[in-house]
Short mmCIF file of C-alpha atoms in Angstrom, two decimals:
data_model
loop_
_atom_site.label_atom_id
_atom_site.label_comp_id
_atom_site.label_asym_id
_atom_site.label_seq_id
_atom_site.Cartn_x
_atom_site.Cartn_y
_atom_site.Cartn_z
CA VAL A 1 90.61 41.76 115.66
CA LEU A 2 91.01 43.69 112.08
CA VAL A 3 90.66 47.28 113.03
CA GLY A 4 93.80 46.82 115.58
CA LEU A 5 95.88 44.92 112.81
CA LEU A 6 95.63 47.38 110.97
CA THR A 7 96.68 49.92 113.45
CA LYS A 8 98.93 48.59 115.69
CA SER A 9 96.83 48.99 118.10
CA VAL A 10 95.08 46.92 121.06
CA ALA A 11 92.83 49.82 122.31
CA PHE A 12 91.41 50.68 118.65
CA GLY A 13 90.45 46.36 117.67
CA VAL A 14 88.68 46.06 121.36
CA VAL A 15 86.67 50.17 120.96
CA SER A 16 86.13 49.06 117.25
CA VAL A 17 83.72 46.03 118.73
CA LEU A 18 82.42 47.40 121.39
CA LEU A 19 80.86 50.83 119.10
CA ILE A 20 80.29 48.16 116.01
CA SER A 21 78.61 45.66 119.33
CA TRP A 22 76.39 49.29 120.45
CA THR A 23 74.87 49.99 116.74
CA ILE A 24 74.31 46.33 116.41
CA LEU A 25 72.04 45.93 120.37
CA LEU A 26 70.27 49.03 119.89
CA VAL A 27 69.12 47.82 115.95
CA PHE A 28 68.00 44.66 116.54
CA ALA A 29 66.63 45.98 119.78
CA LEU A 30 64.59 48.41 118.28
CA GLY A 31 63.35 46.19 116.20
CA VAL A 32 62.20 43.89 118.72
CA ALA A 33 60.82 47.52 120.34
CA VAL A 34 59.63 48.15 116.90
CA PHE A 35 57.32 44.62 114.76
CA GLN A 36 57.33 42.58 118.26
CA ASP A 37 55.94 44.75 120.67
CA GLY A 38 54.74 47.42 118.96
CA LEU A 39 56.64 49.65 119.15
CA PHE A 40 54.28 52.70 118.09
CA GLY A 41 50.99 51.56 118.05
CA SER A 42 48.14 50.14 115.08
CA GLY A 43 48.16 53.20 113.75
CA ALA A 44 51.52 52.54 112.62
CA PRO A 45 52.46 53.37 108.77
CA LEU A 46 51.76 49.33 107.59
CA ALA A 47 56.20 49.46 107.21
CA ILE A 48 56.41 49.93 110.53
CA ARG A 49 53.73 48.43 112.32
CA ALA A 50 54.02 45.30 114.44
CA ASP A 51 53.14 41.95 112.33
CA GLY A 52 54.61 39.49 114.81
CA GLY A 53 58.73 39.31 115.14
CA LEU A 54 61.25 39.92 113.21
CA SER A 55 61.08 37.77 110.07
CA TRP A 56 64.34 34.66 110.46
CA MET A 57 65.85 35.85 107.23
CA VAL A 58 66.99 39.73 108.61
CA PRO A 59 68.96 39.76 111.75
CA PRO A 60 71.56 37.87 109.90
CA LEU A 61 71.88 39.62 106.67
CA THR A 62 71.34 43.73 108.44
CA PHE A 63 73.99 41.48 110.76
CA THR A 64 76.69 41.65 107.90
CA VAL A 65 75.71 44.43 106.00
CA ILE A 66 75.66 46.63 109.54
CA LEU A 67 79.18 45.73 111.02
CA GLY A 68 80.80 46.06 106.98
CA LEU A 69 79.77 49.78 107.32
CA GLY A 70 81.43 49.88 110.75
CA LEU A 71 84.54 48.52 110.03
CA ASP A 72 84.26 50.69 107.22
CA TYR A 73 84.47 53.97 108.28
CA ASP A 74 85.74 52.79 111.41
CA ILE A 75 89.04 51.73 109.77
CA PHE A 76 88.32 55.53 107.57
CA LEU A 77 88.52 57.05 110.96
CA LEU A 78 91.39 55.38 112.86
CA GLY A 79 93.89 55.14 109.30
CA ARG A 80 93.87 58.93 109.31
CA VAL A 81 94.18 59.01 112.70
CA CYS A 82 96.58 57.10 113.00
CA GLU A 83 98.01 58.87 109.61
CA TYR A 84 98.15 62.54 111.71
CA ARG A 85 99.77 60.45 115.03
CA SER A 86 102.25 59.76 112.52
CA LEU A 87 103.34 63.06 111.78
CA GLY A 88 104.01 64.42 115.16
CA TYR A 89 100.87 65.38 116.27
CA THR A 90 99.54 65.23 119.75
CA ASP A 91 96.99 62.70 120.51
CA ARG A 92 94.27 64.56 120.96
CA ALA A 93 95.08 66.82 117.88
CA ALA A 94 94.96 63.76 115.89
CA ILE A 95 92.23 62.94 116.66
CA VAL A 96 90.48 66.30 116.56
CA ASN A 97 92.07 66.53 112.85
CA GLY A 98 91.40 62.50 111.90
CA VAL A 99 87.40 63.10 113.13
CA ALA A 100 87.07 66.61 111.01
CA LYS A 101 89.22 65.24 108.24
CA THR A 102 86.31 62.71 107.72
CA GLY A 103 83.49 63.64 109.24
CA PRO A 104 82.47 65.12 105.94
CA VAL A 105 83.23 61.90 103.91
CA ILE A 106 81.57 59.86 107.16
CA THR A 107 78.12 61.87 107.29
CA SER A 108 77.94 62.19 103.30
CA ALA A 109 78.19 58.39 103.02
CA GLY A 110 75.73 58.05 106.31
CA ILE A 111 73.04 60.23 104.14
CA ILE A 112 72.90 58.51 101.52
CA MET A 113 73.26 54.99 102.29
CA ALA A 114 70.38 56.49 105.32
CA VAL A 115 68.04 57.60 101.88
CA ALA A 116 68.75 54.69 100.61
CA PHE A 117 67.53 51.51 103.07
CA SER A 118 64.44 53.72 103.23
CA GLY A 119 63.73 53.51 99.92
CA LEU A 120 62.58 49.42 101.14
CA LEU A 121 60.01 51.13 103.43
CA PHE A 122 57.84 51.51 100.46
CA ALA A 123 58.33 48.12 99.92
CA THR A 124 54.96 45.62 99.93
CA MET A 125 56.72 42.76 101.74
CA GLU A 126 57.14 42.67 105.41
CA MET A 127 61.31 41.89 105.36
CA LEU A 128 61.64 44.35 103.27
CA ASN A 129 60.38 46.53 105.16
CA GLN A 130 62.41 44.86 108.95
CA VAL A 131 64.74 45.59 106.29
CA ALA A 132 65.05 49.24 106.40
CA LEU A 133 64.01 50.50 109.14
CA LEU A 134 66.59 48.75 110.89
CA LEU A 135 69.71 49.29 108.42
CA ALA A 136 68.96 52.76 107.94
CA THR A 137 68.67 52.99 111.59
CA ALA A 138 72.00 51.79 112.36
CA VAL A 139 73.46 53.79 109.65
CA VAL A 140 72.02 57.43 110.72
CA PHE A 141 73.76 56.13 114.43
CA ASP A 142 76.75 55.14 113.98
CA THR A 143 76.70 58.04 111.47
CA PHE A 144 75.77 60.85 113.84
CA PHE A 145 76.65 59.63 117.39
CA ILE A 146 79.19 56.46 117.08
CA ARG A 147 81.85 57.93 114.85
CA THR A 148 81.39 61.53 115.46
CA ILE A 149 80.92 61.93 119.46
CA ALA A 150 81.67 58.44 120.70
CA THR A 151 84.54 57.29 118.99
CA PRO A 152 86.83 60.98 120.28
CA ALA A 153 85.11 60.84 123.32
CA ILE A 154 86.61 56.95 124.27
CA HIS A 155 89.48 57.62 122.30
CA ALA A 156 90.16 61.09 123.61
CA PRO A 157 90.90 60.59 127.23
CA LEU A 158 92.75 56.71 126.61
CA GLY A 159 95.59 59.24 125.27
CA ALA A 160 98.65 57.37 124.72
CA LEU A 161 96.99 54.52 125.21
CA ASN A 162 95.84 54.10 122.75
CA TRP A 163 98.71 53.42 120.67
CA TRP A 164 100.64 50.20 122.24
CA PRO A 165 101.90 48.85 121.56
CA ARG A 166 102.93 50.31 118.58
CA ARG A 167 105.57 53.08 119.43
CA VAL A 168 104.98 56.67 117.48
CA PRO A 169 107.15 58.92 117.27
CA PRO A 170 106.58 62.13 120.00
CA PRO A 171 104.72 65.54 119.05
CA THR A 172 106.43 67.94 117.14
CA GLU A 173 105.80 70.85 118.27
CA GLY A 174 104.93 72.60 114.67
CA GLY A 175 101.91 68.93 115.04
CA GLY A 176 103.53 67.92 112.23
CA SER A 177 104.77 68.00 108.97
CA MET A 178 101.20 68.14 107.19
CA ARG A 179 100.52 71.08 108.45
CA ALA A 180 103.75 73.20 107.06
CA ARG A 181 103.18 71.24 103.72
CA TRP A 182 99.64 72.50 103.35
CA ALA A 183 99.77 75.72 105.11
CA TRP A 184 98.16 79.25 102.96
CA ARG A 185 101.00 80.86 101.28
CA PRO A 186 100.05 83.95 99.03
CA TYR A 187 100.27 83.77 95.47
CA GLN A 188 103.58 83.90 94.17
CA GLY A 189 103.65 84.62 90.44
CA THR A 190 103.98 87.20 87.89
CA HIS A 191 101.32 88.92 86.22
CA ASN A 192 100.50 89.58 82.23
#
């Protein structure tokens, strides 16, 4: 709902809910498979060995963090897409440029968060090991699949439906004023 209100787009809000739900579903399924069903077997490292299931505290703790990170990355990416579309870029060009401009920042933040969460795998408390695996997996999946592949793959075919009920200006031939503003120009100064 928040993404839909901020972007004034029903499609952005609905797709955000679906993609964040996909990340949460994948992470909890992995948690059950590893810690309850023993996905890696009895020879697995202690941090990811089956121990009877997820601790009662892990789902609410990881849910809130995953939701927050997913919304953060989503608002950052879709805000940039909206900005490019408002500048006169076509729907597809706005998505491509939005992903291209936010991709390095989202990827860097995702890698940093995954490394930070992975540090908890060295803890002696089983609950912290569970939190570490779930959060590191969520961040990597969200960073490298949801934001870079799934989001553009869903929004690009929607075209003009992405902006309903919002009104956006028609695409301009030059692709928007931002391209002209950032175009390369030779140095015009004088040498002393």
